[in-house]
Amino acid sequence: MTITTEPLTAAAFAPFGDVLDCSGDPDKLINAGRCGRWHDRARLDFDVLGHGGISLFRSDAASLPLELTLLERHPLGSQAFIPMTPDPFLVVVAADRDGTPDDIRAFITAPGQGVNIGRNVWHGVLTPLAPPGLFAVVDRIGPGVNLEEHHLPQPRMIVRG
Amino acid sequence: MTITTEPLTAAAFAPFGDVLDCSGDPDKLINAGRCGRWHDRARLDFDVLGHGGISLFRSDAASLPLELTLLERHPLGSQAFIPMTPDPFLVVVAADRDGTPDDIRAFITAPGQGVNIGRNVWHGVLTPLAPPGLFAVVDRIGPGVNLEEHHLPQPRMIVRG
């Protein structure tokens, strides 16, 4: 019943969303060659009544092993988490089977990595692994109910891989 | 001819855009009270042919005093810079007078501060003051010419305040 953490890679995370980092060559050099631009790396996806916005999240930090009891998803939009420190955070995601989460995965970020979680993808709540737990979040702003929660019938333990 | 840096505050920066930080109380507590949300803090502003996207920038770092020779602006959209480290960066902005920058100001960020620079606001290029100079940038993606540059007839020296 344990879930073992994995390093966050674009390939492993592809079914769930985008890894936001500077891997590979930049798409463009700007500012007289002093700055690389890795262009348009997140598949932002918001319903027609909503739009993207930038919010700040500051969360208590957690540590591993960690008991997982809740997953959630946002039917109306994608949600990007951009860490404002180099500290790692835990990214829990899952496939969907008939409306409930299945095949839960847990990733640990490296410094300089954020994620964009796809619309309606099951995921755990924001889980920094060190203070101050500070993130910029690009998600859907607008009317309507954009949260579905699933409480696991049996808690799962996440252990460091 | 020198420009002296100022601390970045929302009040001082208001004519130019938004400071993205966790000042004041959160608008909402989420995740069973473990996380604060400072909601929708950036006035994203993109023309109808464009849309917002997330890119990563990694820039060489600079140090003060610094010679300023160039300002630029983006007529088609706002541009947010979210630092992915707690290191300070320099934010140079200016008013507009008849199509050229006027009354140049220079701000130094505190840890946990990003900025959203308003559409068509004159600003300096991204200037981290420490490596690795890593930022997430939320700006306008789309067709058309979204860059106007202004080379200062006389360079200005930016000095630490």
Coordinates of C-alpha atoms in Angstrom, one line a residue:
Chain A
M1 CA 0.0 0.0 0.0
T2 CA 3.0 2.3 -0.1
I3 CA 3.8 4.7 -2.9
T4 CA 7.5 5.2 -3.6
T5 CA 8.6 8.6 -4.9
E6 CA 10.3 9.0 -8.3
P7 CA 12.4 11.9 -9.7
L8 CA 10.3 14.3 -11.7
T9 CA 10.9 13.9 -15.5
A10 CA 9.0 15.3 -18.4
A11 CA 8.6 11.8 -19.9
A12 CA 7.2 10.2 -16.7
F13 CA 5.0 13.2 -16.0
A14 CA 3.6 13.5 -19.6
P15 CA 0.3 11.8 -18.9
F16 CA -0.5 14.3 -16.1
G17 CA 0.9 17.6 -17.4
D18 CA 4.0 19.6 -18.1
V19 CA 7.3 19.9 -16.3
L20 CA 8.4 23.5 -16.2
D21 CA 12.2 23.7 -16.3
C22 CA 15.1 24.7 -18.4
S23 CA 16.0 21.2 -19.6
G24 CA 17.5 21.1 -23.1
D25 CA 18.5 24.1 -25.2
P26 CA 16.5 27.4 -24.9
D27 CA 14.1 28.1 -27.8
K28 CA 15.6 31.5 -28.1
L29 CA 18.4 33.7 -26.8
I30 CA 17.4 37.2 -25.9
N31 CA 18.9 40.3 -24.2
A32 CA 22.1 40.2 -26.4
G33 CA 22.6 36.5 -25.7
R34 CA 22.6 36.9 -21.9
C35 CA 19.2 35.2 -21.4
G36 CA 17.7 32.0 -22.7
R37 CA 13.9 31.7 -23.2
W38 CA 12.3 28.2 -22.9
H39 CA 9.1 29.2 -24.7
D40 CA 5.5 28.5 -23.8
R41 CA 6.1 25.3 -21.8
A42 CA 2.7 24.9 -20.2
R43 CA -0.5 23.6 -21.8
L44 CA -2.8 26.2 -20.1
D45 CA -6.4 25.0 -20.5
F46 CA -9.3 27.0 -19.1
D47 CA -13.0 26.7 -19.8
V48 CA -14.6 29.5 -21.7
L49 CA -16.1 31.2 -18.6
G50 CA -12.8 31.3 -16.9
H51 CA -9.3 32.8 -17.6
G52 CA -5.8 32.3 -16.3
G53 CA -4.5 34.3 -13.3
I54 CA -1.5 34.4 -11.1
S55 CA -2.0 33.8 -7.4
L56 CA 0.5 33.2 -4.6
F57 CA 0.4 30.1 -2.3
R58 CA 2.3 29.8 0.9
S59 CA 1.9 26.4 2.5
D60 CA 3.2 24.6 5.6
A61 CA 5.9 22.1 4.7
A62 CA 5.5 18.3 5.1
S63 CA 8.1 15.5 5.3
L64 CA 8.3 11.9 4.2
P65 CA 7.0 9.4 4.9
L66 CA 3.6 11.0 4.5
E67 CA 0.1 9.6 4.7
L68 CA -2.0 10.4 1.7
T69 CA -5.7 10.6 2.3
L70 CA -7.1 13.0 -0.3
L71 CA -6.8 13.6 -4.0
E72 CA -8.5 16.4 -5.9
R73 CA -9.0 17.6 -9.4
H74 CA -10.2 20.8 -11.2
P75 CA -12.6 20.1 -14.0
L76 CA -12.5 23.7 -15.3
G77 CA -8.8 24.3 -15.7
S78 CA -5.2 23.4 -15.5
Q79 CA -3.1 24.5 -12.5
A80 CA 0.6 25.4 -12.6
F81 CA 2.8 25.4 -9.5
I82 CA 6.0 27.5 -9.8
P83 CA 8.2 27.3 -6.7
M84 CA 9.8 30.6 -5.7
T85 CA 12.6 28.8 -3.9
P86 CA 14.9 25.9 -5.1
D87 CA 13.5 23.6 -2.5
P88 CA 11.9 20.3 -3.5
F89 CA 8.2 19.6 -3.4
L90 CA 6.1 16.5 -3.7
V91 CA 3.8 16.1 -6.7
V92 CA 1.2 13.4 -6.3
V93 CA -0.9 12.6 -9.4
A94 CA -3.1 9.7 -10.5
A95 CA -4.9 8.3 -13.5
D96 CA -8.7 8.3 -13.5
R97 CA -10.7 5.1 -13.5
D98 CA -14.5 5.6 -13.7
G99 CA -14.3 8.9 -11.8
T100 CA -11.9 7.9 -9.1
P101 CA -8.1 8.1 -8.8
D102 CA -6.2 5.0 -9.8
D103 CA -2.5 4.2 -10.1
I104 CA -1.2 7.0 -7.8
R105 CA 2.3 8.3 -8.6
A106 CA 4.5 10.5 -6.4
F107 CA 7.3 12.7 -7.9
I108 CA 9.9 14.8 -6.1
T109 CA 11.1 17.9 -7.9
A110 CA 14.6 19.0 -8.4
P111 CA 15.7 22.7 -8.0
G112 CA 14.3 24.8 -10.8
Q113 CA 11.4 22.5 -11.6
G114 CA 7.7 23.5 -11.6
V115 CA 4.7 21.6 -12.9
N116 CA 1.5 22.4 -14.8
I117 CA -1.1 19.8 -13.8
G118 CA -3.6 19.2 -16.6
R119 CA -7.3 20.0 -16.3
N120 CA -9.2 17.3 -14.5
V121 CA -6.1 15.4 -13.6
W122 CA -6.3 13.9 -10.1
H123 CA -3.5 15.3 -7.8
G124 CA -2.6 15.8 -4.2
V125 CA -2.6 19.1 -2.5
L126 CA 0.4 21.4 -2.7
T127 CA 3.1 19.7 -0.6
P128 CA 6.4 21.6 -0.1
L129 CA 9.1 19.6 1.6
A130 CA 10.8 22.6 3.1
P131 CA 9.8 26.0 4.4
P132 CA 8.8 28.7 3.3
G133 CA 6.6 26.7 0.9
L134 CA 6.1 29.7 -1.4
F135 CA 4.7 29.2 -4.9
A136 CA 3.2 31.2 -7.8
V137 CA 0.2 29.4 -9.1
V138 CA -1.3 30.0 -12.6
D139 CA -4.8 28.6 -12.6
R140 CA -8.3 29.2 -13.6
I141 CA -10.1 32.3 -12.3
G142 CA -13.9 32.4 -12.8
P143 CA -17.3 31.4 -11.7
G144 CA -18.5 27.8 -11.1
V145 CA -17.4 24.8 -9.1
N146 CA -13.8 23.9 -10.0
L147 CA -13.0 21.4 -7.3
E148 CA -13.7 17.7 -6.9
E149 CA -12.3 15.9 -3.9
H150 CA -11.8 12.2 -3.4
H151 CA -11.1 10.8 0.0
L152 CA -9.2 7.5 -0.3
P153 CA -11.1 4.6 1.4
Q154 CA -7.7 3.4 2.7
P155 CA -4.9 6.0 3.3
R156 CA -1.7 5.3 1.4
M157 CA 1.8 5.9 2.7
I158 CA 4.3 7.8 0.5
V159 CA 7.9 6.8 1.1
R160 CA 11.0 8.3 -0.3
G161 CA 12.4 6.3 -3.3
Chain B
M1 CA 22.6 61.1 -14.2
T2 CA 22.6 58.3 -11.6
I3 CA 19.5 56.3 -10.7
T4 CA 19.3 55.1 -7.1
T5 CA 17.6 51.8 -6.3
E6 CA 14.6 51.7 -4.1
P7 CA 13.0 48.7 -2.3
L8 CA 10.1 47.2 -4.2
T9 CA 6.7 48.1 -2.7
A10 CA 3.3 47.7 -4.2
A11 CA 2.6 51.4 -3.6
A12 CA 5.7 52.6 -5.4
F13 CA 5.3 50.1 -8.2
A14 CA 1.6 50.7 -8.8
P15 CA 2.0 53.0 -11.8
F16 CA 4.0 50.3 -13.6
G17 CA 2.3 47.0 -12.6
D18 CA 1.8 44.6 -9.8
V19 CA 4.0 43.3 -7.0
L20 CA 3.5 39.5 -6.6
D21 CA 4.1 38.6 -3.0
C22 CA 2.4 37.4 0.1
S23 CA 2.1 40.7 1.8
G24 CA -1.0 41.1 4.0
D25 CA -3.4 38.3 4.9
P26 CA -4.2 35.6 2.4
D27 CA -7.5 36.0 0.6
K28 CA -8.4 32.4 1.5
L29 CA -7.1 29.5 3.5
I30 CA -7.1 26.1 1.7
N31 CA -5.9 22.6 2.3
A32 CA -7.4 22.3 5.8
G33 CA -5.8 25.6 6.8
R34 CA -2.3 24.6 5.9
C35 CA -2.0 26.9 2.9
G36 CA -2.8 30.5 2.2
R37 CA -3.9 31.8 -1.2
W38 CA -3.2 35.3 -2.2
H39 CA -5.7 35.3 -5.1
D40 CA -5.4 36.7 -8.6
R41 CA -2.7 39.2 -8.0
A42 CA -1.6 40.1 -11.5
R43 CA -3.5 42.3 -14.0
L44 CA -2.9 40.1 -17.0
D45 CA -3.6 42.0 -20.1
F46 CA -3.2 40.5 -23.6
D47 CA -4.5 41.7 -27.0
V48 CA -7.2 39.6 -28.6
L49 CA -4.9 37.8 -31.0
G50 CA -2.7 36.7 -28.2
H51 CA -3.0 34.6 -25.0
G52 CA -1.0 34.1 -21.8
G53 CA 1.6 31.4 -21.5
I54 CA 4.3 30.3 -19.2
S55 CA 7.9 30.4 -20.3
L56 CA 11.2 29.9 -18.4
F57 CA 14.0 32.5 -18.6
R58 CA 17.5 31.9 -17.4
S59 CA 19.7 34.9 -17.4
D60 CA 23.3 35.9 -16.6
A61 CA 23.4 37.8 -13.4
A62 CA 24.5 41.4 -13.2
S63 CA 25.9 43.5 -10.3
L64 CA 25.5 47.1 -9.2
P65 CA 26.5 49.8 -10.2
L66 CA 25.2 49.0 -13.6
E67 CA 25.1 51.0 -16.8
L68 CA 21.6 51.3 -18.3
T69 CA 21.5 51.8 -22.0
L70 CA 18.3 50.2 -23.2
L71 CA 14.6 50.2 -22.2
E72 CA 11.9 48.2 -23.9
R73 CA 8.1 47.7 -23.8
H74 CA 5.6 45.2 -25.1
P75 CA 2.6 46.9 -26.8
L76 CA 0.5 43.7 -27.0
G77 CA 0.7 42.4 -23.4
S78 CA 1.7 42.4 -19.8
Q79 CA 4.8 40.4 -18.6
A80 CA 5.1 38.8 -15.2
F81 CA 8.5 37.7 -13.8
I82 CA 8.4 35.1 -11.1
P83 CA 11.8 34.3 -9.5
M84 CA 12.4 30.6 -8.9
T85 CA 15.0 31.5 -6.2
P86 CA 14.8 33.9 -3.2
D87 CA 17.6 36.0 -4.7
P88 CA 17.0 39.7 -5.5
F89 CA 16.6 41.1 -8.9
L90 CA 16.6 44.5 -10.4
V91 CA 13.4 45.9 -11.8
V92 CA 13.9 49.1 -13.9
V93 CA 10.7 50.8 -15.2
A94 CA 9.9 54.2 -16.5
A95 CA 7.0 56.5 -17.4
D96 CA 6.3 57.4 -21.0
R97 CA 6.6 60.9 -22.4
D98 CA 5.6 61.2 -26.1
G99 CA 6.8 57.7 -26.9
T100 CA 10.1 57.7 -25.0
P101 CA 10.9 56.6 -21.4
D102 CA 11.0 59.3 -18.8
D103 CA 11.6 59.4 -15.0
I104 CA 13.3 56.0 -14.8
R105 CA 13.0 54.1 -11.5
A106 CA 15.0 51.1 -10.3
F107 CA 13.7 48.7 -7.7
I108 CA 15.4 45.8 -5.9
T109 CA 13.1 42.9 -4.9
A110 CA 13.1 41.2 -1.6
P111 CA 12.9 37.4 -1.3
G112 CA 9.5 36.1 -2.4
Q113 CA 8.7 39.0 -4.6
G114 CA 7.8 38.9 -8.3
V115 CA 6.4 41.6 -10.6
N116 CA 3.9 41.8 -13.3
I117 CA 4.9 44.7 -15.6
G118 CA 1.9 46.4 -17.3
R119 CA 1.3 46.3 -21.1
N120 CA 3.3 49.0 -22.9
V121 CA 5.2 50.0 -19.7
W122 CA 8.8 50.8 -20.4
H123 CA 11.2 48.5 -18.5
G124 CA 14.7 47.2 -18.5
V125 CA 15.6 43.7 -19.5
L126 CA 15.5 40.9 -16.9
T127 CA 18.4 41.6 -14.5
P128 CA 19.0 39.0 -11.8
L129 CA 21.6 40.1 -9.2
A130 CA 22.7 36.5 -8.4
P131 CA 23.0 33.2 -10.3
P132 CA 21.2 31.1 -11.5
G133 CA 18.9 33.9 -12.7
L134 CA 16.0 31.5 -13.1
F135 CA 12.5 32.9 -13.7
A136 CA 9.0 31.7 -14.8
V137 CA 7.6 34.4 -17.1
V138 CA 3.9 34.8 -17.8
D139 CA 3.6 36.8 -21.0
R140 CA 1.8 37.2 -24.2
I141 CA 2.0 34.4 -26.8
G142 CA 0.8 35.1 -30.3
P143 CA 1.5 36.7 -33.7
G144 CA 2.6 40.2 -34.3
V145 CA 5.4 42.6 -33.2
N146 CA 5.4 42.8 -29.4
L147 CA 8.7 44.6 -28.8
E148 CA 9.7 48.2 -28.9
E149 CA 13.2 49.2 -27.9
H150 CA 14.6 52.5 -26.8
H151 CA 18.3 53.1 -26.7
L152 CA 19.1 55.9 -24.3
P153 CA 20.9 58.8 -25.9
Q154 CA 23.0 59.0 -22.7
P155 CA 23.6 55.9 -20.6
R156 CA 22.5 56.1 -17.0
M157 CA 24.3 54.6 -14.1
I158 CA 22.2 52.6 -11.6
V159 CA 23.6 52.7 -8.1
R160 CA 22.5 50.9 -4.9
G161 CA 20.3 53.0 -2.6

